[in-house]
Coordinates of C-alpha atoms in Angstrom, one line a residue:
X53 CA 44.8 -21.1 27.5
X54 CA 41.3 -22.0 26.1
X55 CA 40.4 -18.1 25.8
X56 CA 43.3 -17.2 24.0
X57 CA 44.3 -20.2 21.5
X58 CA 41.4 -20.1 18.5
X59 CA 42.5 -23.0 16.8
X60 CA 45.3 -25.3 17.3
X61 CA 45.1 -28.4 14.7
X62 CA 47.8 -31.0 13.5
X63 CA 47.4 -31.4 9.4
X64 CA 49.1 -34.5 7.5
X65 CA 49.5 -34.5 3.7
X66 CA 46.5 -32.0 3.2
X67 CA 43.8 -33.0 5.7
X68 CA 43.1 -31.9 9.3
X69 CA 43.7 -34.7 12.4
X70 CA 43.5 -34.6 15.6
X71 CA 42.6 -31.2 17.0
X72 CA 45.5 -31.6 20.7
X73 CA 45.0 -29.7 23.7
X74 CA 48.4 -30.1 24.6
X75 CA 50.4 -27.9 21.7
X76 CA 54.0 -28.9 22.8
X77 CA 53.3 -32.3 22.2
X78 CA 51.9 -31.9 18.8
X79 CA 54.2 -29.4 17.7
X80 CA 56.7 -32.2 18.6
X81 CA 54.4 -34.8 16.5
X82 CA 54.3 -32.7 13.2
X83 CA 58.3 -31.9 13.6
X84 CA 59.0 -35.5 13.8
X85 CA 56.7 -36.0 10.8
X86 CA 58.3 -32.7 8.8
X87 CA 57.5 -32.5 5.2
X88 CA 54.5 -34.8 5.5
X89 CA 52.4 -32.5 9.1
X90 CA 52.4 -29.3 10.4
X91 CA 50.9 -27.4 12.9
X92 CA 48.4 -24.2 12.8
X93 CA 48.1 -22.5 16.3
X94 CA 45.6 -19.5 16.1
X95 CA 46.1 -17.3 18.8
X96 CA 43.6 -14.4 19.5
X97 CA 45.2 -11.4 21.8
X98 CA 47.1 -13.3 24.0
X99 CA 48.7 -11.6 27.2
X100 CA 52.5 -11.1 27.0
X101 CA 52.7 -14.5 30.0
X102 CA 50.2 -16.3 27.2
X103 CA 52.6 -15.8 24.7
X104 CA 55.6 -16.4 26.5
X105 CA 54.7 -19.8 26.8
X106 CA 54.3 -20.3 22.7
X107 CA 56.9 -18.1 22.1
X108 CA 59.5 -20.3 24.2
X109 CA 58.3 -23.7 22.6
X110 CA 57.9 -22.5 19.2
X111 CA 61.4 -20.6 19.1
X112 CA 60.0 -17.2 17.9
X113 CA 62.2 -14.2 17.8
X114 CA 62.2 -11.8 20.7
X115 CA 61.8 -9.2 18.4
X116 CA 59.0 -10.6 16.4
X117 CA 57.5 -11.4 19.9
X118 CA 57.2 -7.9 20.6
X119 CA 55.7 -6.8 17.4
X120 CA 53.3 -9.2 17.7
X121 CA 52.1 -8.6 21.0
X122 CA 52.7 -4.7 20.9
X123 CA 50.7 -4.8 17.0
X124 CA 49.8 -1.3 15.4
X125 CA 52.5 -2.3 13.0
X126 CA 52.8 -1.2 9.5
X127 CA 52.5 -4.4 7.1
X128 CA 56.2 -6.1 6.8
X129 CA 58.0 -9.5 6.4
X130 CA 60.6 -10.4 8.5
X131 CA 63.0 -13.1 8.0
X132 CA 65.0 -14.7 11.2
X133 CA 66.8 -17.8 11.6
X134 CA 63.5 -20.1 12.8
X135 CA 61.0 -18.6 11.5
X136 CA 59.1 -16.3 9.0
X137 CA 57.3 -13.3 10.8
X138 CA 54.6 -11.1 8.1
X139 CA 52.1 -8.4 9.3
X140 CA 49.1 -8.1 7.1
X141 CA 46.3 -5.5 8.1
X142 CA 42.9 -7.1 7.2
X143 CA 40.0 -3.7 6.3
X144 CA 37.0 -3.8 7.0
X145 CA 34.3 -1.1 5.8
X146 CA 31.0 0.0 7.3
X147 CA 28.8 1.5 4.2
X148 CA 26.3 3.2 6.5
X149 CA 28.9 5.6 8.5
X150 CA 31.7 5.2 5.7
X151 CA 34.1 4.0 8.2
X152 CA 37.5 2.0 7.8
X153 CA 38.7 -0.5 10.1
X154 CA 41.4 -1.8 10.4
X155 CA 42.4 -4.6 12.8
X156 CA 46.4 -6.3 12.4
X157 CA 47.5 -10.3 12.0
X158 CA 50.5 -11.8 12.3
X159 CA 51.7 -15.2 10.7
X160 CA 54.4 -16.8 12.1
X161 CA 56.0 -19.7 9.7
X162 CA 58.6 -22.5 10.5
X163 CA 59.3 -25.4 9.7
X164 CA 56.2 -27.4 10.6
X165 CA 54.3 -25.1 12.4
X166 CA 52.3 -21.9 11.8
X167 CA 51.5 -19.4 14.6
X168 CA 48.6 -16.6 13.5
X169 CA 47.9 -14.0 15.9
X170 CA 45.0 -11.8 15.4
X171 CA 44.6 -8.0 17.2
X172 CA 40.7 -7.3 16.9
X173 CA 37.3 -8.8 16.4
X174 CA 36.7 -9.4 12.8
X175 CA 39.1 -11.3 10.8
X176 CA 39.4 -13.8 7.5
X177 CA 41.0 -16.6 9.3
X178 CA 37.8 -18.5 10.3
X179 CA 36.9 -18.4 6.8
X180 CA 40.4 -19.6 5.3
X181 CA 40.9 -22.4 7.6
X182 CA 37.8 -23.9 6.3
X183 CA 38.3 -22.8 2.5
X184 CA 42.3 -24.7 2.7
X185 CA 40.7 -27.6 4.4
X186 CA 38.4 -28.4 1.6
X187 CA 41.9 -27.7 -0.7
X188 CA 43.9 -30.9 0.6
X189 CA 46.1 -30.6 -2.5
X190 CA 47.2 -26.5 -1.1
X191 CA 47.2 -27.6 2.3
X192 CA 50.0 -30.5 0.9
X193 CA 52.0 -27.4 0.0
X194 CA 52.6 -27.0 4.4
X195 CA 52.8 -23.9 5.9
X196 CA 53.3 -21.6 3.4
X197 CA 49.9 -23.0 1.9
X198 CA 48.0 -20.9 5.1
X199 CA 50.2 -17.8 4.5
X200 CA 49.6 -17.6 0.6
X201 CA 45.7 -18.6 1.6
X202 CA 45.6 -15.8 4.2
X203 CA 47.4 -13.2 2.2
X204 CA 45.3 -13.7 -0.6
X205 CA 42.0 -13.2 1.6
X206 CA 43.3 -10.5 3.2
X207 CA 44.2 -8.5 -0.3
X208 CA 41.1 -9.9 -2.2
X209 CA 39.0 -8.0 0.7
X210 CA 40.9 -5.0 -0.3
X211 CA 39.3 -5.1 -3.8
X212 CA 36.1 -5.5 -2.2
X213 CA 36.4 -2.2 0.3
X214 CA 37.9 -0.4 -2.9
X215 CA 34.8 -1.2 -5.0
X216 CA 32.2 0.3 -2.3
X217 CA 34.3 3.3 -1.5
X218 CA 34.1 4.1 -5.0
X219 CA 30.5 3.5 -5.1
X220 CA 30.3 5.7 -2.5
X221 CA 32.4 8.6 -3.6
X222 CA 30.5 8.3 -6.9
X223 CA 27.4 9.4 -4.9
X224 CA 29.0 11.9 -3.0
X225 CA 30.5 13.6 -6.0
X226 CA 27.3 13.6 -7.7
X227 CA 25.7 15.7 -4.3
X228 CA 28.5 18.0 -4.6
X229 CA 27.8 18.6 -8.3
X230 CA 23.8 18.7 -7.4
X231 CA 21.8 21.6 -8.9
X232 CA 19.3 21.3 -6.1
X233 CA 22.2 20.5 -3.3
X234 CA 21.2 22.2 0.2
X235 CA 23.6 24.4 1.9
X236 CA 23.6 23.8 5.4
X237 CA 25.9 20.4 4.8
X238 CA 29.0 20.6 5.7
X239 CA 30.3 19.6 2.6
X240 CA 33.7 19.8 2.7
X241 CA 34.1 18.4 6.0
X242 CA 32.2 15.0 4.6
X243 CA 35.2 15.0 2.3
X244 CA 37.7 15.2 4.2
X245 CA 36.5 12.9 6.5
X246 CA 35.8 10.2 3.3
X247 CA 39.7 11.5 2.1
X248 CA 40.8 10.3 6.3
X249 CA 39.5 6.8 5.4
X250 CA 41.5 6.6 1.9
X251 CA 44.5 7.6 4.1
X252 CA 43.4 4.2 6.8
X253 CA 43.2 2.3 3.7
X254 CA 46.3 3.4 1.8
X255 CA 48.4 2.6 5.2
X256 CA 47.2 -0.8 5.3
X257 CA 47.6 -1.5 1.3
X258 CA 50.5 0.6 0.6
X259 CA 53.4 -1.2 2.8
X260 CA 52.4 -4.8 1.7
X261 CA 53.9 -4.5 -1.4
X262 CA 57.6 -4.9 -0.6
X263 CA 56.4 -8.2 1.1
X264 CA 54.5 -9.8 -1.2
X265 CA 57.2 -8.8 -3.8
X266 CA 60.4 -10.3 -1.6
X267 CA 58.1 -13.8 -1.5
X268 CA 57.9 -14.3 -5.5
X269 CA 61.7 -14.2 -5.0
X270 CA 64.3 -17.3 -4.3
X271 CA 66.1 -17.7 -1.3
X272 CA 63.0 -16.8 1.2
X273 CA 63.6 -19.7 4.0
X274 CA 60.4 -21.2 4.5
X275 CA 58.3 -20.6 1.5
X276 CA 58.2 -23.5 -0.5
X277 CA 59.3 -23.1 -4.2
X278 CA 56.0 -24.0 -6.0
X279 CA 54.1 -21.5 -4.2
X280 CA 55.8 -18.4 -5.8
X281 CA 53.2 -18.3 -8.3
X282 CA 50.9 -17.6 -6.1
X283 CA 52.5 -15.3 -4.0
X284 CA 53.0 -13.2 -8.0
X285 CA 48.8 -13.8 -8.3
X286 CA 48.6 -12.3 -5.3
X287 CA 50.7 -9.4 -5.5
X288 CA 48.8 -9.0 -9.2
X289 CA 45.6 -8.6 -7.0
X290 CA 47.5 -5.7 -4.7
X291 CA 48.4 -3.7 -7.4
X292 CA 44.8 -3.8 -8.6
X293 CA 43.9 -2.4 -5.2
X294 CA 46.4 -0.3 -4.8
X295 CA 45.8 1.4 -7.9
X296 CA 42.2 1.9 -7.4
X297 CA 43.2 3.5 -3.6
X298 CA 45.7 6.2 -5.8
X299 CA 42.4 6.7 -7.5
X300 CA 40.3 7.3 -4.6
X301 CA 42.8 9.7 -3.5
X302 CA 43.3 11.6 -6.5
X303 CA 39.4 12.0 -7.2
X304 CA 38.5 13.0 -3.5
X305 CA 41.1 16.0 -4.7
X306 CA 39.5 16.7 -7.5
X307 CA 36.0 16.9 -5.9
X308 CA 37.6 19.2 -3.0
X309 CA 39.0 21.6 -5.4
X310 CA 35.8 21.9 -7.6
X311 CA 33.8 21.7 -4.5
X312 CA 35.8 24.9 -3.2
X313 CA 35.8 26.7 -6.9
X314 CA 32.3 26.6 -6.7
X315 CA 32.0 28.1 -3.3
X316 CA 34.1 30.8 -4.6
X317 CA 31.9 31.2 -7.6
X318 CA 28.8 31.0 -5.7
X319 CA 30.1 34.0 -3.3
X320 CA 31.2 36.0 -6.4
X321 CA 27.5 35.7 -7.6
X322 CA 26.4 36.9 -3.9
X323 CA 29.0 39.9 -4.2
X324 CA 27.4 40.6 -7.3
X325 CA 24.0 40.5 -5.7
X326 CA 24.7 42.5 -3.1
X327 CA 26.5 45.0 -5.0
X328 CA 23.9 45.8 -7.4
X329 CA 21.2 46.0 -4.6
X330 CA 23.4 48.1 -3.1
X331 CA 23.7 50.6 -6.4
X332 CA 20.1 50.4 -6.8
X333 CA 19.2 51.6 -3.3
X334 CA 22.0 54.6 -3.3
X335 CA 19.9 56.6 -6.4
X336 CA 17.2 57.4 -4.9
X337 CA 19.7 57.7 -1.5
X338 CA 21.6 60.5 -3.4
X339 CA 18.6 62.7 -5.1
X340 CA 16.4 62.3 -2.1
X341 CA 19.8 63.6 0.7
X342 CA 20.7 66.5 -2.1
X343 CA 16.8 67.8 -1.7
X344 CA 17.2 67.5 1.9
X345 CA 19.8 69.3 2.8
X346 CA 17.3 72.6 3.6
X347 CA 18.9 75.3 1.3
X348 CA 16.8 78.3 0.7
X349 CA 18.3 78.6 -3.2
X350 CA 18.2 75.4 -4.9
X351 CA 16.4 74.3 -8.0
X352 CA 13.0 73.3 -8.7
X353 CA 12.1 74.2 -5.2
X354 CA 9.5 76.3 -6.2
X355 CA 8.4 73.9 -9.6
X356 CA 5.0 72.5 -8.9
X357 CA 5.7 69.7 -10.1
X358 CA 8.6 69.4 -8.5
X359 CA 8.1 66.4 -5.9
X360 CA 6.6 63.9 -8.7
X361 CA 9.1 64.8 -11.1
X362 CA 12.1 63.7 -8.6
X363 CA 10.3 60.1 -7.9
X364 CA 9.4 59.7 -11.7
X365 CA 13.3 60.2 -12.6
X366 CA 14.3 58.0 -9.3
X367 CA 11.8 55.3 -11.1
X368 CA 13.0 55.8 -13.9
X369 CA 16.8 55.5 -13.0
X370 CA 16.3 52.4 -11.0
X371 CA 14.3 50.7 -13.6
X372 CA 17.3 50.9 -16.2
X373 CA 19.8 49.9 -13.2
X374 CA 17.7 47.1 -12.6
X375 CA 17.7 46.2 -16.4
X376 CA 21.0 46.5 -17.2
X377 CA 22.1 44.6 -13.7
X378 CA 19.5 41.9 -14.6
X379 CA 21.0 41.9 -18.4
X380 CA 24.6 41.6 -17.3
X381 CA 23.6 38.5 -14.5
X382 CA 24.1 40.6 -11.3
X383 CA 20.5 40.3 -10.4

């Protein structure tokens, strides 16, 4: 299966060996030398028949054999009688179309072996594999060494993705608090589109910390004592990124609900406008429909200076409208 298995790689007290084709037989080889090898199969999509086959010599769970191949799982630990099963959901974020992605890996662990299986194209385990294997003295630790080194990447990434979303709603709050801001964005439907990629980030943050809190505890088979530690650094480092997602959240409200108080204040100054337009146009409306309503006996019809006097008082009627409109901010 050459387009399905990434990696597979036989490590003895801390430093990578042989590099098998065959993965029965060295899956048999670092059993026989438990405590001192173990095995790392990376697996990359496989087919339900490609992962029948590691499934069936590794022992995995049916049911953790179905998560894995089905993925779109929520992050999770599951403990069975052979093996440890975790989901972790590595993010990825793309600062020119503000876009969260989100692609899913599984980590089986046993007792030499670990089986990581990755759903999509982008993923830290190229760059942990090489990181433990200049580590010899984590990689002694067996495989609980690649799932603390993999769970670390994977929530140290989240800190990263946290930092530029906040640079970037720092920017777009500043637009939406912009004296010179142009109308024709859409702005609200930026931020609810920037809120959407909080929510894809939260879902992938959020449900990890039950696991990473069940492996600082005792009695978790395969997780070797001395890495607990680790696994409390690493849940340290979720926190951190979980709190600064609840802050995203939060301040994408806050922005959405001044960004909408200002519409409404913007079309109460337009109602304003329009209304006082509107009062100044219906003087000189009313005077000028009274005198032409053809009536034989009205007054001033015969006054000579009749027709200038009208416009001087409609002049001088608008011109104190218009002052005390202007005065009172309508204009």
């Amino acid at each position: 299966m050459p387009g399905v298995i990434v990696d597979c790689v036989i490590y003895r007290d801390g430093r990578r060996t042989e590099r098998p084709d065959d993965f029965p037989t060295a899956l048999r080889e670092a059993r026989r030398q438990r405590g001192h090898a173990f095995l790392w199969l990376g697996v990359h999509e496989p087919t339900p028949e490609e992962f029948e086959r590691i499934s069936g010599e590794f022992g995995l769970h049916p049911l953790a054999v179905e998560d894995a191949l089905k993925a779109h799982q929520r992050p999770k630990l599951e403990v069975y009688d052979d093996s440890l099963f975790m989901v972790l959901k590595p993010v990825d974020y793309d600062a020119r179309t503000t876009t969260v992605t989100t692609t899913e890996l599984m980590v089986f662990v046993g007792d030499a072996f670990v089986v990581t299986v990755r759903h999509g194209e982008t993923g830290p385990l190229a760059a942990v594999r090489r990181r433990l294997e200049h580590r010899p003295g984590t990689l002694r630790h067996g495989p609980t060494s690649v799932l603390y080194a993999v769970s670390d990447a994977v929530v140290d990434h989240y800190i990263e993705v946290a930092t530029a979303l906040q640079g970037d709603l720092e920017e777009l709050e500043a637009e939406v608090f912009s004296p010179d801001r142009t109308e024709s964005r859409n702005t609200a439907a930026e931020i609810y589109a920037f809120k959407r990629q909080v929510l894809e980030f939260r879902r992938a943050t959020g449900p990890l910390t039950e696991p990473m809190t069940r492996l600082q505890e005792n009695g978790v088979p395969f997780v070797h004592d001395g890495s607990r530690p680790f696994f409390r650094d690493v849940s340290d480092h979720l926190a951190r990124a979980n709190d600064s997602v609840e802050g995203l959240d939060r301040l994408l409200s806050d922005v959405l609900a001044a960004h909408l108080a200002q519409m409404g204040v913007r079309q109460n100054d337009d109602m304003r406008k329009i209304s006082a337009w509107a009062a100044l146009a219906a003087v000189p409306t009313l005077i000028a429909g009274i005198y032409g309503m053809n009536f034989h006996h009205m007054p001033e019809l015969g006054w000579r200076f009749g027709y200038a006097g009208v416009l001087l008082a409609m002049a001088a009627i608008e011109f104190s409208l218009y002052r005390l409109f202007k005065r009172r901010g309508w204009l």
